[in-house]
XYZ file of C-alpha atoms in Angstrom:
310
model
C 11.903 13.721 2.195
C 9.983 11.297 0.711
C 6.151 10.347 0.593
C 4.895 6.778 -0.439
C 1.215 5.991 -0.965
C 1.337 2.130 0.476
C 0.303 -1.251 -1.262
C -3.401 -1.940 0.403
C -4.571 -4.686 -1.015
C -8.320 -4.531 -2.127
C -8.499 -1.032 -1.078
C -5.694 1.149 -2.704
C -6.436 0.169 -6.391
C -5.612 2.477 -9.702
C -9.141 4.615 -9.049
C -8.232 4.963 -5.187
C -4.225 5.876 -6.594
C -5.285 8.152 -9.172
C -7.734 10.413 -6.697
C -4.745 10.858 -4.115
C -2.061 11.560 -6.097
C -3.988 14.321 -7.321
C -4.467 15.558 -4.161
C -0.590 15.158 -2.776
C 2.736 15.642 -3.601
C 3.471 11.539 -3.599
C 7.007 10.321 -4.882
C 5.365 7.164 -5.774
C 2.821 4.749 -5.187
C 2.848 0.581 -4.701
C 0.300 -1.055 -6.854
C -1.868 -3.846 -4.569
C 0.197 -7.300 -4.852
C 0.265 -9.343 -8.200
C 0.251 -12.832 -6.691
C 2.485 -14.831 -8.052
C 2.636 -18.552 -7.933
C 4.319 -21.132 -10.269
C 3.857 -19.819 -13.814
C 3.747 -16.267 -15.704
C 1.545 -13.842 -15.029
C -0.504 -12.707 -18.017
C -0.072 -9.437 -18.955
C -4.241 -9.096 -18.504
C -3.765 -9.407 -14.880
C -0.862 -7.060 -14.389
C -2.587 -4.368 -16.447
C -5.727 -4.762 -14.595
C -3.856 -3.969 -11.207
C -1.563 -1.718 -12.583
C -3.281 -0.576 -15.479
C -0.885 2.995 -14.905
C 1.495 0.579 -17.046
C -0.380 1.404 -20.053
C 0.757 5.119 -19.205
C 4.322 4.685 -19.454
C 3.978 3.380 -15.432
C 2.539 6.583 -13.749
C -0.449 7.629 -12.771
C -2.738 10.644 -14.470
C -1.344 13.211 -13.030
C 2.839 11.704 -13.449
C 3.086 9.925 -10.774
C 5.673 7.155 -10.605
C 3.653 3.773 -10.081
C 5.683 0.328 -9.040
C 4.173 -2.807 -9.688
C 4.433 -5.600 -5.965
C 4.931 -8.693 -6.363
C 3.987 -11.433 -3.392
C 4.986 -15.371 -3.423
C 7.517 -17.804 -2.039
C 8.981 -19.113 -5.383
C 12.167 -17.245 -6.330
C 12.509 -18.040 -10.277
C 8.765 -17.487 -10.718
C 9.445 -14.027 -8.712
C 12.490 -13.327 -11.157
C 10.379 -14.345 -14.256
C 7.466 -12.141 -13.277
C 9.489 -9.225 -11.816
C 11.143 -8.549 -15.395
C 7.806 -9.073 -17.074
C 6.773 -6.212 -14.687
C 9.476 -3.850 -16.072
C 9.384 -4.953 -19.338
C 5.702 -3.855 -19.177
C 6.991 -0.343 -18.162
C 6.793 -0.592 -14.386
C 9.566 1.447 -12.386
C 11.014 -0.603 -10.694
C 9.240 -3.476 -8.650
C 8.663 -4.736 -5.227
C 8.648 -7.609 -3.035
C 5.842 -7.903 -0.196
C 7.291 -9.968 2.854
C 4.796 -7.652 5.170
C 0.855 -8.561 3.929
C -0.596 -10.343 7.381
C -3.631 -11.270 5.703
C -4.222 -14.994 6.560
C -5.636 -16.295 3.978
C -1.665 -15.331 2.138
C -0.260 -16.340 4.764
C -1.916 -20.145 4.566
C 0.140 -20.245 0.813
C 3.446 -18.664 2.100
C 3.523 -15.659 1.290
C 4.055 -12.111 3.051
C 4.346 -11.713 6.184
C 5.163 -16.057 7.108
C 8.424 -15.366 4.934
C 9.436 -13.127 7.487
C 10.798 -16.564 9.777
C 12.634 -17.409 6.948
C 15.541 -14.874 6.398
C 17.248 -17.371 4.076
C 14.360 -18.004 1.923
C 14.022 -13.971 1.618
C 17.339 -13.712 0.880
C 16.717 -16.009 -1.785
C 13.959 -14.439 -3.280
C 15.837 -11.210 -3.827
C 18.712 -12.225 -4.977
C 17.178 -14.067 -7.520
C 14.711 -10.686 -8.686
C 18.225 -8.725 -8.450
C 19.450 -10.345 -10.562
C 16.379 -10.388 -13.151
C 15.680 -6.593 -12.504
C 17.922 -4.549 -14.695
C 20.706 -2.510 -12.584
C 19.346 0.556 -13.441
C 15.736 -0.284 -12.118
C 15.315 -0.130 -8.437
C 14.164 -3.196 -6.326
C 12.258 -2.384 -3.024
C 11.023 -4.847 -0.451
C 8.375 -3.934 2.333
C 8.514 -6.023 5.356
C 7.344 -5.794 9.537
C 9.726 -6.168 12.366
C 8.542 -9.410 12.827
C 6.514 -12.611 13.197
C 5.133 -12.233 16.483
C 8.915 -10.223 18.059
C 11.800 -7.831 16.561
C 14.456 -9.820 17.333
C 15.138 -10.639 14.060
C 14.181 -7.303 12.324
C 17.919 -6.284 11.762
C 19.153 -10.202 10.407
C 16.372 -10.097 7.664
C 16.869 -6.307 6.838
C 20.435 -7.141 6.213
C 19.631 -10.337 4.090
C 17.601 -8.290 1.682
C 20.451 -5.454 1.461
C 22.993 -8.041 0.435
C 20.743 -9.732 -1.949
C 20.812 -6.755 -3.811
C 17.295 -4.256 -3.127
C 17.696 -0.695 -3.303
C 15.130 -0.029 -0.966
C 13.392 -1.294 2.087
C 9.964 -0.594 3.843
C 9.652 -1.326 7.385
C 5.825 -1.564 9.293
C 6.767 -0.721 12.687
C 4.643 -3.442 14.097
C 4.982 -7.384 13.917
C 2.406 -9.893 11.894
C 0.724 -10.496 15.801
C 0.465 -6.500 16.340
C -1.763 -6.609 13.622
C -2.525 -2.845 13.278
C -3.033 -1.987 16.713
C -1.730 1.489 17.083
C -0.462 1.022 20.741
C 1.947 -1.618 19.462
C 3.326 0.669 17.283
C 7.514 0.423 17.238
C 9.148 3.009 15.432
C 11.946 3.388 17.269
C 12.427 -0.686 16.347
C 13.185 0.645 12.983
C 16.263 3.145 13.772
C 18.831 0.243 14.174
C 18.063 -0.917 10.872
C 17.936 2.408 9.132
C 21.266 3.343 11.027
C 23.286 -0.355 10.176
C 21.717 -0.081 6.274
C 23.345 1.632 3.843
C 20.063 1.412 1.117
C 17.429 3.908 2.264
C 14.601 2.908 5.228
C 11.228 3.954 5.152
C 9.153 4.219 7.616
C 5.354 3.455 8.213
C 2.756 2.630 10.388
C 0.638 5.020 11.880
C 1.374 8.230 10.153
C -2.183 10.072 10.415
C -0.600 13.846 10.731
C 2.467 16.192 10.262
C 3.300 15.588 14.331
C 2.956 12.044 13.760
C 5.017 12.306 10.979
C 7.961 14.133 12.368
C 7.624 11.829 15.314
C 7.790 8.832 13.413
C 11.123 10.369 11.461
C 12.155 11.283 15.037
C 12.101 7.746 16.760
C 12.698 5.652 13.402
C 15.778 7.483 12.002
C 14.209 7.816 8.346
C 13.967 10.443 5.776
C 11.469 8.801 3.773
C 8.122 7.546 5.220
C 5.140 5.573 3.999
C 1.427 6.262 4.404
C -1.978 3.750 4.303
C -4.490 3.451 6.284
C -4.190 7.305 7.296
C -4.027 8.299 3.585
C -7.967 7.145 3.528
C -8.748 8.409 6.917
C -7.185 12.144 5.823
C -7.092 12.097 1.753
C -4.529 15.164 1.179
C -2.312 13.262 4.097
C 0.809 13.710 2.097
C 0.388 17.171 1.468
C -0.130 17.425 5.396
C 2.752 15.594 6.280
C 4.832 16.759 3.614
C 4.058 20.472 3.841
C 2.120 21.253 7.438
C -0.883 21.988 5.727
C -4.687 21.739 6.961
C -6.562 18.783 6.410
C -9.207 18.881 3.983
C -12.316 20.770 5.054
C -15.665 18.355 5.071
C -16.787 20.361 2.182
C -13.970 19.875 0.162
C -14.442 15.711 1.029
C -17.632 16.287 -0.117
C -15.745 17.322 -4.123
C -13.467 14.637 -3.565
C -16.549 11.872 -3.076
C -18.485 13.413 -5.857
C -15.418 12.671 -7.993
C -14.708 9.409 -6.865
C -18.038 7.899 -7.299
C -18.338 9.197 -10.710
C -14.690 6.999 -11.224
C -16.273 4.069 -9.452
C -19.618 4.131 -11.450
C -18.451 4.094 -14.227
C -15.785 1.192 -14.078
C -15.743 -1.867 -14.709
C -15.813 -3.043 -11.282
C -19.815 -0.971 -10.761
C -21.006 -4.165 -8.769
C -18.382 -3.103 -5.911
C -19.401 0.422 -5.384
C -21.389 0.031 -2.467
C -18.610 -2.387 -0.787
C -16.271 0.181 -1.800
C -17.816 3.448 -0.618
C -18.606 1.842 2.901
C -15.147 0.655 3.063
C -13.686 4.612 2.876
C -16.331 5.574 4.837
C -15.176 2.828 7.086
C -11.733 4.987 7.257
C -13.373 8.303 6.685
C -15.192 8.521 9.932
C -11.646 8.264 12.063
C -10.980 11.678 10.986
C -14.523 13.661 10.495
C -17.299 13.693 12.446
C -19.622 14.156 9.290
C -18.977 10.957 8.184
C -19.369 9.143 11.101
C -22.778 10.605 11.185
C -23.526 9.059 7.541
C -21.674 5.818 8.029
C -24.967 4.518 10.053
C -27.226 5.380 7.427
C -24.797 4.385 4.775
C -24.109 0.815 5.584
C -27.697 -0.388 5.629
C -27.863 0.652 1.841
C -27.026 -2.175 -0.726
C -28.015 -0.510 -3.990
C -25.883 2.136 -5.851
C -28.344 4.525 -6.312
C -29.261 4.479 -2.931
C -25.874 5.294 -1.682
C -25.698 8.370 -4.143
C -28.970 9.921 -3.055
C -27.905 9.654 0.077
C -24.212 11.372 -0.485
C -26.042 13.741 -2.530
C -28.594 14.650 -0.218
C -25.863 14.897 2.770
């Protein structure tokens, strides 16, 4: 069994990756997407969202890191995808899942997903600019707005060539409403392919988990928003352990506003903190009780007297 930290874009960066994987036993985690459009991507901007690449493509504590790609252009995607390995990602993947609309508008994610061919496409040509020894994953939903297509654009990326694919058991339209959850959507798929399925969507505990292997068929499964709610998720999914106490959250926040502070990226602290608290409170009471309080502060220093005094 396998356990994938997902690709959240503006939430999941190399701080966010670097505190979990030091809490779990992750296989690997997905960088947030390196857009891609009609030119190279500088090396700056790959190495500031994957700047793991300067570590030989892990993270601090070894683990593996893979650079995603998202756009519609396949030779741009090809050009870019063997700059990522070049750089020293392992292996790279393809985002046809992101429902965001704003990449959506610019074709990208999730829209590709009523365009089998054009997906096809797209892999093929990264196959065939990935080396054969470098894996090449995709991550996808069952759908548009329906699964009836789910299996047709699962098999177009297998015979293009990727290694690997990541299925969000809900369509772009579910959105991430947990009752629309479809795991059992995915079991087809894993069944028909002969490349290995992961599941995810809605993993927030070890039943969940061996529920979601249940219905979906998969060994391997991938965790994102619950990773935030619960921040040693893996190692409770993985292993049947406990949750973190509150008091041991407490460490973990200490640590990761000492990582925030003193980034580069300061100015986004107290966006950034609400934004886990935001998950945080799903799972403990204690910071539900601070996310009032919390969200009314705009100044750094008054968001750390306020976690230090709590």
């Amino acid at each position: 069994m396998r356990v994938i930290l997902a690709p959240m874009e503006g939430v999941l960066d190399h701080r966010m990756r670097q505190l979990l994987s030091e809490l779990n036993p992750y296989d690997l985690c997905v960088t947030e997407f390196v857009r891609v459009v009609s030119q190279p991507v500088s090396d700056k901007v790959f190495y500031r969202l994957a700047p793991e690449l300067k570590r030989g493509g892990k993270t601090r504590n070894g683990t593996p890191v893979r650079v995603q790609l998202l756009g519609q252009d396949p030779d741009w995607l090809a050009h870019n995808a063997a700059r990522a390995i070049e750089l020293g990602s392992p292996g790279v993947d393809i985002n046809f899942g992101c429902p965001a609309k704003t990449v959506n508008r610019s074709k990208g994610g999730a829209v590709l997903l009523k365009e089998p061919e054009l997906i096809y496409r797209i892999v093929q040509a990264m196959r065939q600019a990935v080396p054969s020894d470098q894996v090449l994953s995709a991550k996808i939903r069952l759908g548009w707005d329906c699964h009836s297509r789910t299996m047709e654009i699962a098999q177009a990326i297998e015979s293009a060539g990727a290694n690997e694919l990541a299925i969000h058991a809900r369509t772009k339209a579910d959105g991430y409403r947990a009752e629309a959850i479809k795991w059992a959507a995915i079991a087809p798929v894993a069944q028909a392919l002969s490349i290995p399925v992961i599941a995810n969507g809605e993993i927030t505990d070890f039943a969940a988990g061996q529920r979601c292997q249940q219905a979906s068929g998969c060994t391997d499964l991938m965790l994102g928003r619950g990773a935030l709610s619960v921040p040693n998720l893996a190692a409770v999914v993985k292993n049947d352990v406990a949750p973190l106490s509150w008091s041991a959250i407490q460490g973990v926040l200490t640590e990761y506003v000492a990582l925030e502070v003193s980034g580069d990226k300061e100015r986004y602290f107290p966006n950034r903190i609400k934004q886990w608290f935001g998950f945080l409170r799903q799972a403990y009471p204690e910071a539900d009780a601070l996310f009032g309080p919390l969200r009314r502060l705009k100044r750094s220093e008054e968001i750390i007297a306020l976690l230090e005094a709590a």
